[in-house]
mmCIF file with all atom_site columns, C-alpha atoms in Angstrom:
data_model
loop_
_atom_site.group_PDB
_atom_site.id
_atom_site.type_symbol
_atom_site.label_atom_id
_atom_site.label_alt_id
_atom_site.label_comp_id
_atom_site.label_asym_id
_atom_site.label_entity_id
_atom_site.label_seq_id
_atom_site.pdbx_PDB_ins_code
_atom_site.Cartn_x
_atom_site.Cartn_y
_atom_site.Cartn_z
_atom_site.occupancy
_atom_site.B_iso_or_equiv
_atom_site.pdbx_formal_charge
_atom_site.auth_seq_id
_atom_site.auth_comp_id
_atom_site.auth_asym_id
_atom_site.auth_atom_id
_atom_site.pdbx_PDB_model_num
ATOM 1   C CA . MET A 1 1   ? -56.966 27.720 -41.513 1.00 62.00 ? 1   MET A CA 1
ATOM 2   C CA . THR A 1 2   ? -55.353 31.160 -41.665 1.00 72.00 ? 2   THR A CA 1
ATOM 3   C CA . ALA A 1 3   ? -54.560 31.102 -37.945 1.00 78.00 ? 3   ALA A CA 1
ATOM 4   C CA . ILE A 1 4   ? -52.873 27.713 -38.320 1.00 83.00 ? 4   ILE A CA 1
ATOM 5   C CA . LEU A 1 5   ? -50.741 29.018 -41.202 1.00 81.00 ? 5   LEU A CA 1
ATOM 6   C CA . GLN A 1 6   ? -49.805 32.108 -39.192 1.00 83.00 ? 6   GLN A CA 1
ATOM 7   C CA . TRP A 1 7   ? -48.591 30.120 -36.199 1.00 88.00 ? 7   TRP A CA 1
ATOM 8   C CA . MET A 1 8   ? -46.843 27.570 -38.447 1.00 86.00 ? 8   MET A CA 1
ATOM 9   C CA . ALA A 1 9   ? -45.040 30.366 -40.287 1.00 85.00 ? 9   ALA A CA 1
ATOM 10  C CA . LEU A 1 10  ? -44.023 31.934 -36.974 1.00 87.00 ? 10  LEU A CA 1
ATOM 11  C CA . ALA A 1 11  ? -42.700 28.622 -35.621 1.00 89.00 ? 11  ALA A CA 1
ATOM 12  C CA . VAL A 1 12  ? -40.690 27.957 -38.794 1.00 86.00 ? 12  VAL A CA 1
ATOM 13  C CA . CYS A 1 13  ? -39.234 31.493 -38.851 1.00 86.00 ? 13  CYS A CA 1
ATOM 14  C CA . VAL A 1 14  ? -38.242 31.362 -35.180 1.00 89.00 ? 14  VAL A CA 1
ATOM 15  C CA . ALA A 1 15  ? -36.611 27.959 -35.757 1.00 86.00 ? 15  ALA A CA 1
ATOM 16  C CA . CYS A 1 16  ? -34.679 29.353 -38.744 1.00 82.00 ? 16  CYS A CA 1
ATOM 17  C CA . THR A 1 17  ? -33.576 32.357 -36.680 1.00 85.00 ? 17  THR A CA 1
ATOM 18  C CA . LEU A 1 18  ? -32.239 30.071 -33.947 1.00 87.00 ? 18  LEU A CA 1
ATOM 19  C CA . TRP A 1 19  ? -30.561 27.915 -36.593 1.00 81.00 ? 19  TRP A CA 1
ATOM 20  C CA . ARG A 1 20  ? -28.665 30.953 -37.920 1.00 78.00 ? 20  ARG A CA 1
ATOM 21  C CA . LEU A 1 21  ? -27.702 32.223 -34.445 1.00 84.00 ? 21  LEU A CA 1
ATOM 22  C CA . PRO A 1 22  ? -24.362 30.323 -34.115 1.00 83.00 ? 22  PRO A CA 1
ATOM 23  C CA . ALA A 1 23  ? -23.296 31.445 -37.607 1.00 77.00 ? 23  ALA A CA 1
ATOM 24  C CA . MET A 1 24  ? -24.197 35.038 -36.763 1.00 81.00 ? 24  MET A CA 1
ATOM 25  C CA . PHE A 1 25  ? -21.947 34.969 -33.690 1.00 84.00 ? 25  PHE A CA 1
ATOM 26  C CA . GLN A 1 26  ? -19.175 33.539 -35.874 1.00 83.00 ? 26  GLN A CA 1
ATOM 27  C CA . GLY A 1 27  ? -19.580 36.430 -38.306 1.00 79.00 ? 27  GLY A CA 1
ATOM 28  C CA . ARG A 1 28  ? -20.922 34.279 -41.152 1.00 76.00 ? 28  ARG A CA 1
ATOM 29  C CA . ASN A 1 29  ? -23.863 35.469 -43.237 1.00 72.00 ? 29  ASN A CA 1
ATOM 30  C CA . ARG A 1 30  ? -25.260 37.825 -40.603 1.00 79.00 ? 30  ARG A CA 1
ATOM 31  C CA . GLY A 1 31  ? -27.694 39.298 -43.127 1.00 74.00 ? 31  GLY A CA 1
ATOM 32  C CA . LEU A 1 32  ? -29.606 36.018 -43.316 1.00 75.00 ? 32  LEU A CA 1
ATOM 33  C CA . PHE A 1 33  ? -29.913 35.878 -39.524 1.00 83.00 ? 33  PHE A CA 1
ATOM 34  C CA . TRP A 1 34  ? -31.324 39.399 -39.346 1.00 84.00 ? 34  TRP A CA 1
ATOM 35  C CA . ALA A 1 35  ? -33.690 38.647 -42.212 1.00 81.00 ? 35  ALA A CA 1
ATOM 36  C CA . PHE A 1 36  ? -35.094 35.682 -40.294 1.00 82.00 ? 36  PHE A CA 1
ATOM 37  C CA . ALA A 1 37  ? -35.237 37.666 -37.062 1.00 87.00 ? 37  ALA A CA 1
ATOM 38  C CA . LEU A 1 38  ? -37.168 40.495 -38.749 1.00 87.00 ? 38  LEU A CA 1
ATOM 39  C CA . VAL A 1 39  ? -39.549 38.179 -40.575 1.00 85.00 ? 39  VAL A CA 1
ATOM 40  C CA . SER A 1 40  ? -40.202 36.326 -37.291 1.00 89.00 ? 40  SER A CA 1
ATOM 41  C CA . LEU A 1 41  ? -41.080 39.620 -35.642 1.00 90.00 ? 41  LEU A CA 1
ATOM 42  C CA . SER A 1 42  ? -43.215 40.657 -38.627 1.00 87.00 ? 42  SER A CA 1
ATOM 43  C CA . VAL A 1 43  ? -45.131 37.371 -38.660 1.00 87.00 ? 43  VAL A CA 1
ATOM 44  C CA . ALA A 1 44  ? -45.697 37.622 -34.906 1.00 90.00 ? 44  ALA A CA 1
ATOM 45  C CA . LEU A 1 45  ? -47.051 41.158 -35.246 1.00 89.00 ? 45  LEU A CA 1
ATOM 46  C CA . SER A 1 46  ? -49.343 40.094 -38.093 1.00 87.00 ? 46  SER A CA 1
ATOM 47  C CA . ILE A 1 47  ? -51.177 37.710 -35.737 1.00 89.00 ? 47  ILE A CA 1
ATOM 48  C CA . PRO A 1 48  ? -54.206 39.729 -34.534 1.00 88.00 ? 48  PRO A CA 1
ATOM 49  C CA . ALA A 1 49  ? -53.934 38.800 -30.846 1.00 90.00 ? 49  ALA A CA 1
ATOM 50  C CA . ILE A 1 50  ? -50.267 39.873 -30.697 1.00 92.00 ? 50  ILE A CA 1
ATOM 51  C CA . TYR A 1 51  ? -50.788 42.922 -32.904 1.00 92.00 ? 51  TYR A CA 1
ATOM 52  C CA . LEU A 1 52  ? -53.677 44.300 -30.857 1.00 93.00 ? 52  LEU A CA 1
ATOM 53  C CA . SER A 1 53  ? -51.815 43.747 -27.601 1.00 94.00 ? 53  SER A CA 1
ATOM 54  C CA . VAL A 1 54  ? -48.568 45.402 -28.731 1.00 94.00 ? 54  VAL A CA 1
ATOM 55  C CA . ASP A 1 55  ? -50.205 48.264 -30.613 1.00 93.00 ? 55  ASP A CA 1
ATOM 56  C CA . GLY A 1 56  ? -52.582 48.919 -27.735 1.00 92.00 ? 56  GLY A CA 1
ATOM 57  C CA . ALA A 1 57  ? -49.612 49.284 -25.408 1.00 93.00 ? 57  ALA A CA 1
ATOM 58  C CA . LEU A 1 58  ? -48.125 51.851 -27.813 1.00 91.00 ? 58  LEU A CA 1
ATOM 59  C CA . GLY A 1 59  ? -51.234 54.015 -27.868 1.00 91.00 ? 59  GLY A CA 1
ATOM 60  C CA . GLY A 1 60  ? -53.492 52.205 -30.322 1.00 92.00 ? 60  GLY A CA 1
ATOM 61  C CA . VAL A 1 61  ? -52.541 54.314 -33.354 1.00 93.00 ? 61  VAL A CA 1
ATOM 62  C CA . ASN A 1 62  ? -51.363 51.396 -35.543 1.00 95.00 ? 62  ASN A CA 1
ATOM 63  C CA . PHE A 1 63  ? -47.723 52.456 -35.539 1.00 93.00 ? 63  PHE A CA 1
ATOM 64  C CA . VAL A 1 64  ? -46.938 48.739 -35.254 1.00 94.00 ? 64  VAL A CA 1
ATOM 65  C CA . ASN A 1 65  ? -48.245 48.286 -38.795 1.00 95.00 ? 65  ASN A CA 1
ATOM 66  C CA . VAL A 1 66  ? -45.759 50.855 -40.079 1.00 95.00 ? 66  VAL A CA 1
ATOM 67  C CA . PHE A 1 67  ? -42.926 49.006 -38.331 1.00 93.00 ? 67  PHE A CA 1
ATOM 68  C CA . LEU A 1 68  ? -44.184 45.722 -39.784 1.00 92.00 ? 68  LEU A CA 1
ATOM 69  C CA . ARG A 1 69  ? -44.262 47.098 -43.342 1.00 93.00 ? 69  ARG A CA 1
ATOM 70  C CA . LEU A 1 70  ? -40.809 48.685 -43.163 1.00 94.00 ? 70  LEU A CA 1
ATOM 71  C CA . SER A 1 71  ? -39.369 45.533 -41.592 1.00 91.00 ? 71  SER A CA 1
ATOM 72  C CA . LEU A 1 72  ? -40.714 43.486 -44.492 1.00 91.00 ? 72  LEU A CA 1
ATOM 73  C CA . PHE A 1 73  ? -39.006 45.843 -46.940 1.00 94.00 ? 73  PHE A CA 1
ATOM 74  C CA . VAL A 1 74  ? -35.684 45.102 -45.221 1.00 91.00 ? 74  VAL A CA 1
ATOM 75  C CA . VAL A 1 75  ? -36.428 41.364 -45.233 1.00 89.00 ? 75  VAL A CA 1
ATOM 76  C CA . PHE A 1 76  ? -37.197 41.311 -48.950 1.00 92.00 ? 76  PHE A CA 1
ATOM 77  C CA . PHE A 1 77  ? -34.097 43.368 -49.729 1.00 93.00 ? 77  PHE A CA 1
ATOM 78  C CA . LEU A 1 78  ? -31.817 41.051 -47.725 1.00 89.00 ? 78  LEU A CA 1
ATOM 79  C CA . LEU A 1 79  ? -33.332 37.770 -48.952 1.00 89.00 ? 79  LEU A CA 1
ATOM 80  C CA . ALA A 1 80  ? -33.627 38.790 -52.594 1.00 92.00 ? 80  ALA A CA 1
ATOM 81  C CA . SER A 1 81  ? -30.039 40.110 -52.584 1.00 91.00 ? 81  SER A CA 1
ATOM 82  C CA . LYS A 1 82  ? -28.785 36.889 -51.016 1.00 88.00 ? 82  LYS A CA 1
ATOM 83  C CA . VAL A 1 83  ? -30.687 34.707 -53.461 1.00 90.00 ? 83  VAL A CA 1
ATOM 84  C CA . ALA A 1 84  ? -29.439 36.705 -56.453 1.00 91.00 ? 84  ALA A CA 1
ATOM 85  C CA . THR A 1 85  ? -25.844 36.316 -55.252 1.00 89.00 ? 85  THR A CA 1
ATOM 86  C CA . ALA A 1 86  ? -26.155 32.661 -54.256 1.00 86.00 ? 86  ALA A CA 1
ATOM 87  C CA . TYR A 1 87  ? -27.693 31.638 -57.581 1.00 88.00 ? 87  TYR A CA 1
ATOM 88  C CA . ASP A 1 88  ? -25.318 33.795 -59.621 1.00 88.00 ? 88  ASP A CA 1
ATOM 89  C CA . SER A 1 89  ? -27.809 36.171 -61.221 1.00 90.00 ? 89  SER A CA 1
ATOM 90  C CA . PRO A 1 90  ? -26.083 39.486 -62.052 1.00 92.00 ? 90  PRO A CA 1
ATOM 91  C CA . LEU A 1 91  ? -29.318 40.866 -63.552 1.00 92.00 ? 91  LEU A CA 1
ATOM 92  C CA . ALA A 1 92  ? -31.364 40.215 -60.412 1.00 93.00 ? 92  ALA A CA 1
ATOM 93  C CA . ARG A 1 93  ? -28.551 41.591 -58.247 1.00 93.00 ? 93  ARG A CA 1
ATOM 94  C CA . ARG A 1 94  ? -28.371 44.799 -60.318 1.00 94.00 ? 94  ARG A CA 1
ATOM 95  C CA . LEU A 1 95  ? -32.145 45.227 -60.196 1.00 95.00 ? 95  LEU A CA 1
ATOM 96  C CA . ILE A 1 96  ? -32.287 44.783 -56.423 1.00 95.00 ? 96  ILE A CA 1
ATOM 97  C CA . ARG A 1 97  ? -29.159 46.645 -55.346 1.00 94.00 ? 97  ARG A CA 1
ATOM 98  C CA . GLY A 1 98  ? -28.964 49.114 -58.214 1.00 94.00 ? 98  GLY A CA 1
ATOM 99  C CA . PRO A 1 99  ? -30.756 52.426 -58.848 1.00 96.00 ? 99  PRO A CA 1
ATOM 100 C CA . VAL A 1 100 ? -34.083 50.818 -59.831 1.00 95.00 ? 100 VAL A CA 1
ATOM 101 C CA . GLY A 1 101 ? -34.415 48.690 -56.725 1.00 95.00 ? 101 GLY A CA 1
ATOM 102 C CA . LEU A 1 102 ? -33.131 51.305 -54.300 1.00 96.00 ? 102 LEU A CA 1
ATOM 103 C CA . THR A 1 103 ? -35.426 53.959 -55.805 1.00 97.00 ? 103 THR A CA 1
ATOM 104 C CA . LEU A 1 104 ? -38.446 51.679 -55.418 1.00 96.00 ? 104 LEU A CA 1
ATOM 105 C CA . LEU A 1 105 ? -37.395 50.935 -51.852 1.00 97.00 ? 105 LEU A CA 1
ATOM 106 C CA . LEU A 1 106 ? -37.165 54.628 -50.991 1.00 97.00 ? 106 LEU A CA 1
ATOM 107 C CA . VAL A 1 107 ? -40.436 55.499 -52.775 1.00 97.00 ? 107 VAL A CA 1
ATOM 108 C CA . SER A 1 108 ? -42.282 52.658 -51.038 1.00 96.00 ? 108 SER A CA 1
ATOM 109 C CA . SER A 1 109 ? -40.878 53.617 -47.617 1.00 97.00 ? 109 SER A CA 1
ATOM 110 C CA . ALA A 1 110 ? -41.736 57.298 -48.102 1.00 97.00 ? 110 ALA A CA 1
ATOM 111 C CA . GLY A 1 111 ? -45.195 56.350 -49.362 1.00 97.00 ? 111 GLY A CA 1
ATOM 112 C CA . ILE A 1 112 ? -45.833 54.267 -46.255 1.00 97.00 ? 112 ILE A CA 1
ATOM 113 C CA . CYS A 1 113 ? -44.798 57.080 -43.912 1.00 96.00 ? 113 CYS A CA 1
ATOM 114 C CA . ILE A 1 114 ? -46.723 59.813 -45.739 1.00 97.00 ? 114 ILE A CA 1
ATOM 115 C CA . THR A 1 115 ? -49.985 57.879 -46.145 1.00 97.00 ? 115 THR A CA 1
ATOM 116 C CA . TYR A 1 116 ? -49.809 56.785 -42.523 1.00 96.00 ? 116 TYR A CA 1
ATOM 117 C CA . LEU A 1 117 ? -49.468 60.378 -41.329 1.00 95.00 ? 117 LEU A CA 1
ATOM 118 C CA . ILE A 1 118 ? -52.412 61.635 -43.391 1.00 95.00 ? 118 ILE A CA 1
ATOM 119 C CA . SER A 1 119 ? -54.738 58.775 -42.394 1.00 94.00 ? 119 SER A CA 1
ATOM 120 C CA . ASP A 1 120 ? -57.095 58.647 -39.424 1.00 93.00 ? 120 ASP A CA 1
ATOM 121 C CA . LEU A 1 121 ? -55.937 55.462 -37.694 1.00 92.00 ? 121 LEU A CA 1
ATOM 122 C CA . ASP A 1 122 ? -57.090 55.971 -34.140 1.00 90.00 ? 122 ASP A CA 1
ATOM 123 C CA . GLY A 1 123 ? -57.854 52.519 -32.713 1.00 91.00 ? 123 GLY A CA 1
ATOM 124 C CA . SER A 1 124 ? -55.839 49.339 -33.251 1.00 91.00 ? 124 SER A CA 1
ATOM 125 C CA . SER A 1 125 ? -56.883 47.253 -36.247 1.00 91.00 ? 125 SER A CA 1
ATOM 126 C CA . ALA A 1 126 ? -54.819 44.289 -37.454 1.00 86.00 ? 126 ALA A CA 1
ATOM 127 C CA . GLY A 1 127 ? -53.975 44.797 -41.120 1.00 85.00 ? 127 GLY A CA 1
ATOM 128 C CA . LEU A 1 128 ? -55.744 48.169 -40.909 1.00 89.00 ? 128 LEU A CA 1
ATOM 129 C CA . ARG A 1 129 ? -58.853 46.356 -42.114 1.00 84.00 ? 129 ARG A CA 1
ATOM 130 C CA . GLY A 1 130 ? -61.077 48.663 -40.102 1.00 86.00 ? 130 GLY A CA 1
ATOM 131 C CA . PHE A 1 131 ? -59.889 51.695 -42.101 1.00 91.00 ? 131 PHE A CA 1
ATOM 132 C CA . PHE A 1 132 ? -60.018 50.545 -45.709 1.00 87.00 ? 132 PHE A CA 1
ATOM 133 C CA . ASN A 1 133 ? -62.787 53.018 -46.491 1.00 89.00 ? 133 ASN A CA 1
ATOM 134 C CA . GLN A 1 134 ? -60.103 55.735 -46.496 1.00 93.00 ? 134 GLN A CA 1
ATOM 135 C CA . PRO A 1 135 ? -58.344 56.332 -49.852 1.00 93.00 ? 135 PRO A CA 1
ATOM 136 C CA . SER A 1 136 ? -55.114 57.122 -48.005 1.00 94.00 ? 136 SER A CA 1
ATOM 137 C CA . VAL A 1 137 ? -55.193 53.690 -46.317 1.00 93.00 ? 137 VAL A CA 1
ATOM 138 C CA . GLN A 1 138 ? -55.780 52.034 -49.693 1.00 90.00 ? 138 GLN A CA 1
ATOM 139 C CA . SER A 1 139 ? -52.712 53.897 -50.970 1.00 93.00 ? 139 SER A CA 1
ATOM 140 C CA . TYR A 1 140 ? -50.819 52.820 -47.840 1.00 94.00 ? 140 TYR A CA 1
ATOM 141 C CA . ALA A 1 141 ? -51.577 49.174 -48.637 1.00 90.00 ? 141 ALA A CA 1
ATOM 142 C CA . TRP A 1 142 ? -50.506 49.712 -52.249 1.00 91.00 ? 142 TRP A CA 1
ATOM 143 C CA . PHE A 1 143 ? -47.148 51.174 -51.216 1.00 94.00 ? 143 PHE A CA 1
ATOM 144 C CA . GLY A 1 144 ? -46.753 48.331 -48.712 1.00 92.00 ? 144 GLY A CA 1
ATOM 145 C CA . ARG A 1 145 ? -46.936 45.768 -51.503 1.00 90.00 ? 145 ARG A CA 1
ATOM 146 C CA . LEU A 1 146 ? -44.986 47.610 -54.220 1.00 93.00 ? 146 LEU A CA 1
ATOM 147 C CA . TYR A 1 147 ? -41.425 46.849 -53.129 1.00 95.00 ? 147 TYR A CA 1
ATOM 148 C CA . PRO A 1 148 ? -42.088 43.258 -51.932 1.00 93.00 ? 148 PRO A CA 1
ATOM 149 C CA . ALA A 1 149 ? -43.655 42.467 -55.321 1.00 92.00 ? 149 ALA A CA 1
ATOM 150 C CA . PHE A 1 150 ? -40.602 43.820 -57.125 1.00 95.00 ? 150 PHE A CA 1
ATOM 151 C CA . ALA A 1 151 ? -38.046 42.065 -54.899 1.00 94.00 ? 151 ALA A CA 1
ATOM 152 C CA . ALA A 1 152 ? -39.929 38.748 -54.977 1.00 94.00 ? 152 ALA A CA 1
ATOM 153 C CA . LEU A 1 153 ? -40.173 38.890 -58.769 1.00 93.00 ? 153 LEU A CA 1
ATOM 154 C CA . CYS A 1 154 ? -36.420 39.465 -59.000 1.00 94.00 ? 154 CYS A CA 1
ATOM 155 C CA . ALA A 1 155 ? -35.823 36.431 -56.752 1.00 93.00 ? 155 ALA A CA 1
ATOM 156 C CA . VAL A 1 156 ? -38.122 34.204 -58.835 1.00 93.00 ? 156 VAL A CA 1
ATOM 157 C CA . LEU A 1 157 ? -35.847 34.407 -61.875 1.00 88.00 ? 157 LEU A CA 1
ATOM 158 C CA . PRO A 1 158 ? -32.649 32.862 -60.418 1.00 92.00 ? 158 PRO A CA 1
ATOM 159 C CA . THR A 1 159 ? -34.450 30.313 -58.225 1.00 94.00 ? 159 THR A CA 1
ATOM 160 C CA . TRP A 1 160 ? -36.648 29.087 -61.087 1.00 93.00 ? 160 TRP A CA 1
ATOM 161 C CA . ARG A 1 161 ? -33.608 28.698 -63.316 1.00 92.00 ? 161 ARG A CA 1
ATOM 162 C CA . ALA A 1 162 ? -31.718 26.820 -60.587 1.00 91.00 ? 162 ALA A CA 1
ATOM 163 C CA . ALA A 1 163 ? -34.681 24.489 -60.028 1.00 92.00 ? 163 ALA A CA 1
ATOM 164 C CA . PHE A 1 164 ? -34.235 23.142 -63.572 1.00 91.00 ? 164 PHE A CA 1
ATOM 165 C CA . SER A 1 165 ? -30.449 23.166 -63.625 1.00 88.00 ? 165 SER A CA 1
ATOM 166 C CA . ARG A 1 166 ? -28.071 20.213 -63.287 1.00 86.00 ? 166 ARG A CA 1
ATOM 167 C CA . ARG A 1 167 ? -27.420 20.847 -59.611 1.00 83.00 ? 167 ARG A CA 1
ATOM 168 C CA . PRO A 1 168 ? -27.896 17.985 -57.105 1.00 85.00 ? 168 PRO A CA 1
ATOM 169 C CA . PRO A 1 169 ? -31.573 17.089 -56.429 1.00 87.00 ? 169 PRO A CA 1
ATOM 170 C CA . LEU A 1 170 ? -31.627 18.652 -52.950 1.00 88.00 ? 170 LEU A CA 1
ATOM 171 C CA . TYR A 1 171 ? -30.405 21.985 -54.288 1.00 89.00 ? 171 TYR A CA 1
ATOM 172 C CA . ARG A 1 172 ? -32.992 21.888 -57.069 1.00 91.00 ? 172 ARG A CA 1
ATOM 173 C CA . ALA A 1 173 ? -35.744 21.101 -54.547 1.00 93.00 ? 173 ALA A CA 1
ATOM 174 C CA . ALA A 1 174 ? -34.600 24.034 -52.414 1.00 91.00 ? 174 ALA A CA 1
ATOM 175 C CA . ALA A 1 175 ? -34.641 26.367 -55.408 1.00 93.00 ? 175 ALA A CA 1
ATOM 176 C CA . MET A 1 176 ? -38.100 25.174 -56.469 1.00 95.00 ? 176 MET A CA 1
ATOM 177 C CA . SER A 1 177 ? -39.486 25.675 -52.961 1.00 94.00 ? 177 SER A CA 1
ATOM 178 C CA . MET A 1 178 ? -38.114 29.219 -52.811 1.00 94.00 ? 178 MET A CA 1
ATOM 179 C CA . SER A 1 179 ? -39.325 29.978 -56.321 1.00 95.00 ? 179 SER A CA 1
ATOM 180 C CA . ILE A 1 180 ? -42.870 28.900 -55.421 1.00 95.00 ? 180 ILE A CA 1
ATOM 181 C CA . GLY A 1 181 ? -42.693 30.983 -52.252 1.00 94.00 ? 181 GLY A CA 1
ATOM 182 C CA . PHE A 1 182 ? -41.547 34.095 -54.103 1.00 94.00 ? 182 PHE A CA 1
ATOM 183 C CA . LEU A 1 183 ? -44.216 33.554 -56.776 1.00 94.00 ? 183 LEU A CA 1
ATOM 184 C CA . MET A 1 184 ? -46.853 33.411 -54.034 1.00 93.00 ? 184 MET A CA 1
ATOM 185 C CA . ALA A 1 185 ? -45.475 36.620 -52.534 1.00 91.00 ? 185 ALA A CA 1
ATOM 186 C CA . CYS A 1 186 ? -45.719 38.263 -55.977 1.00 91.00 ? 186 CYS A CA 1
ATOM 187 C CA . ALA A 1 187 ? -49.289 37.032 -56.397 1.00 90.00 ? 187 ALA A CA 1
ATOM 188 C CA . ALA A 1 188 ? -50.292 38.317 -52.946 1.00 87.00 ? 188 ALA A CA 1
ATOM 189 C CA . SER A 1 189 ? -48.756 41.713 -53.659 1.00 85.00 ? 189 SER A CA 1
ATOM 190 C CA . LEU A 1 190 ? -50.349 42.051 -57.093 1.00 82.00 ? 190 LEU A CA 1
ATOM 191 C CA . ILE A 1 191 ? -53.774 41.013 -55.803 1.00 82.00 ? 191 ILE A CA 1
ATOM 192 C CA . GLN A 1 192 ? -53.686 43.593 -53.019 1.00 77.00 ? 192 GLN A CA 1
ATOM 193 C CA . MET A 1 193 ? -52.473 46.289 -55.405 1.00 74.00 ? 193 MET A CA 1
ATOM 194 C CA . SER A 1 194 ? -55.387 45.563 -57.753 1.00 71.00 ? 194 SER A CA 1
ATOM 195 C CA . ALA A 1 195 ? -58.939 46.840 -57.342 1.00 58.00 ? 195 ALA A CA 1
ATOM 196 C CA . TRP A 1 196 ? -60.115 43.383 -56.231 1.00 60.00 ? 196 TRP A CA 1
ATOM 197 C CA . HIS A 1 197 ? -58.687 41.521 -53.290 1.00 62.00 ? 197 HIS A CA 1
ATOM 198 C CA . ASN A 1 198 ? -59.828 38.907 -50.840 1.00 68.00 ? 198 ASN A CA 1
ATOM 199 C CA . SER A 1 199 ? -58.457 38.990 -47.290 1.00 72.00 ? 199 SER A CA 1
ATOM 200 C CA . LEU A 1 200 ? -58.544 35.200 -46.842 1.00 76.00 ? 200 LEU A CA 1
ATOM 201 C CA . LEU A 1 201 ? -56.757 34.577 -50.153 1.00 81.00 ? 201 LEU A CA 1
ATOM 202 C CA . LEU A 1 202 ? -54.162 37.226 -49.331 1.00 81.00 ? 202 LEU A CA 1
ATOM 203 C CA . ASP A 1 203 ? -53.438 35.671 -45.950 1.00 79.00 ? 203 ASP A CA 1
ATOM 204 C CA . LEU A 1 204 ? -53.181 32.176 -47.426 1.00 85.00 ? 204 LEU A CA 1
ATOM 205 C CA . LEU A 1 205 ? -50.769 33.329 -50.129 1.00 88.00 ? 205 LEU A CA 1
ATOM 206 C CA . SER A 1 206 ? -48.691 35.504 -47.792 1.00 86.00 ? 206 SER A CA 1
ATOM 207 C CA . PHE A 1 207 ? -48.124 32.947 -45.047 1.00 85.00 ? 207 PHE A CA 1
ATOM 208 C CA . SER A 1 208 ? -47.754 30.021 -47.457 1.00 90.00 ? 208 SER A CA 1
ATOM 209 C CA . SER A 1 209 ? -45.041 31.997 -49.260 1.00 91.00 ? 209 SER A CA 1
ATOM 210 C CA . ILE A 1 210 ? -43.143 32.352 -45.977 1.00 88.00 ? 210 ILE A CA 1
ATOM 211 C CA . LEU A 1 211 ? -43.346 28.604 -45.370 1.00 88.00 ? 211 LEU A CA 1
ATOM 212 C CA . PHE A 1 212 ? -42.102 27.761 -48.878 1.00 92.00 ? 212 PHE A CA 1
ATOM 213 C CA . VAL A 1 213 ? -39.170 30.202 -48.766 1.00 90.00 ? 213 VAL A CA 1
ATOM 214 C CA . ALA A 1 214 ? -38.152 29.075 -45.255 1.00 85.00 ? 214 ALA A CA 1
ATOM 215 C CA . THR A 1 215 ? -38.403 25.423 -46.326 1.00 87.00 ? 215 THR A CA 1
ATOM 216 C CA . GLY A 1 216 ? -36.213 26.158 -49.338 1.00 88.00 ? 216 GLY A CA 1
ATOM 217 C CA . LEU A 1 217 ? -33.552 27.780 -47.168 1.00 82.00 ? 217 LEU A CA 1
ATOM 218 C CA . ALA A 1 218 ? -33.679 24.830 -44.767 1.00 80.00 ? 218 ALA A CA 1
ATOM 219 C CA . LEU A 1 219 ? -33.141 22.457 -47.691 1.00 83.00 ? 219 LEU A CA 1
ATOM 220 C CA . VAL A 1 220 ? -30.128 24.518 -48.754 1.00 80.00 ? 220 VAL A CA 1
ATOM 221 C CA . TRP A 1 221 ? -28.744 24.043 -45.249 1.00 74.00 ? 221 TRP A CA 1
ATOM 222 C CA . LEU A 1 222 ? -29.290 20.264 -45.437 1.00 77.00 ? 222 LEU A CA 1
ATOM 223 C CA . ALA A 1 223 ? -27.601 20.173 -48.814 1.00 72.00 ? 223 ALA A CA 1
ATOM 224 C CA . PHE A 1 224 ? -24.720 22.197 -47.386 1.00 70.00 ? 224 PHE A CA 1
ATOM 225 C CA . LEU A 1 225 ? -24.258 19.649 -44.599 1.00 66.00 ? 225 LEU A CA 1
ATOM 226 C CA . ARG A 1 226 ? -24.091 16.834 -47.125 1.00 65.00 ? 226 ARG A CA 1
ATOM 227 C CA . ARG A 1 227 ? -21.933 18.645 -49.652 1.00 61.00 ? 227 ARG A CA 1
ATOM 228 C CA . PRO A 1 228 ? -20.528 22.024 -48.509 1.00 49.00 ? 228 PRO A CA 1
ATOM 229 C CA . VAL A 1 229 ? -20.762 24.765 -51.103 1.00 44.00 ? 229 VAL A CA 1
ATOM 230 C CA . THR A 1 230 ? -20.936 28.554 -50.937 1.00 43.00 ? 230 THR A CA 1
ATOM 231 C CA . VAL A 1 231 ? -24.613 29.506 -50.803 1.00 40.00 ? 231 VAL A CA 1
#
């Protein structure tokens, strides 16, 4: 089931990246294109077969996981910022792009780099699951979820409000889909940051959240084709 979700999420993200390619070349909303491109790469690297192959070629020291985590920070920053702007939420925009959000982003990034350097990660292991007996790796996972949880929570507020607004049905469906996706991302982050977590549940929540957010953005595109607005 998890493998199916992983490949589905990858296919959807690649399709969304290709969809945004013409707009990127035209100079429109390039941030969204790069967000999709990075999330596509991150999803691909989270698939064990791809992860082990790529990381093995780079020396088998799990540097790919560091790249994956930092890429996701960029993705969450870009998407949450875009959602806050598109759904006219000054509070969410200030939280994400202001001192609080940027400080959390820097702390999370520094935490990832420091805990990686002090951990013994010799030998490729997807998700670093083979090293969770090390306190530093547990801290690494905690830092890896801190900023995504914050950014996703900020994005839930405007999308949830828009889902129950008086906008056209397609826009409300798009907002609801994204809101569910961001809520799942929050849940996955909070579960992993807690003392109890289940790998299967985390994978289901993480990849389902990608599918819901991507579906919501696709619905926005369909709504835009039917009735152009600035989103």
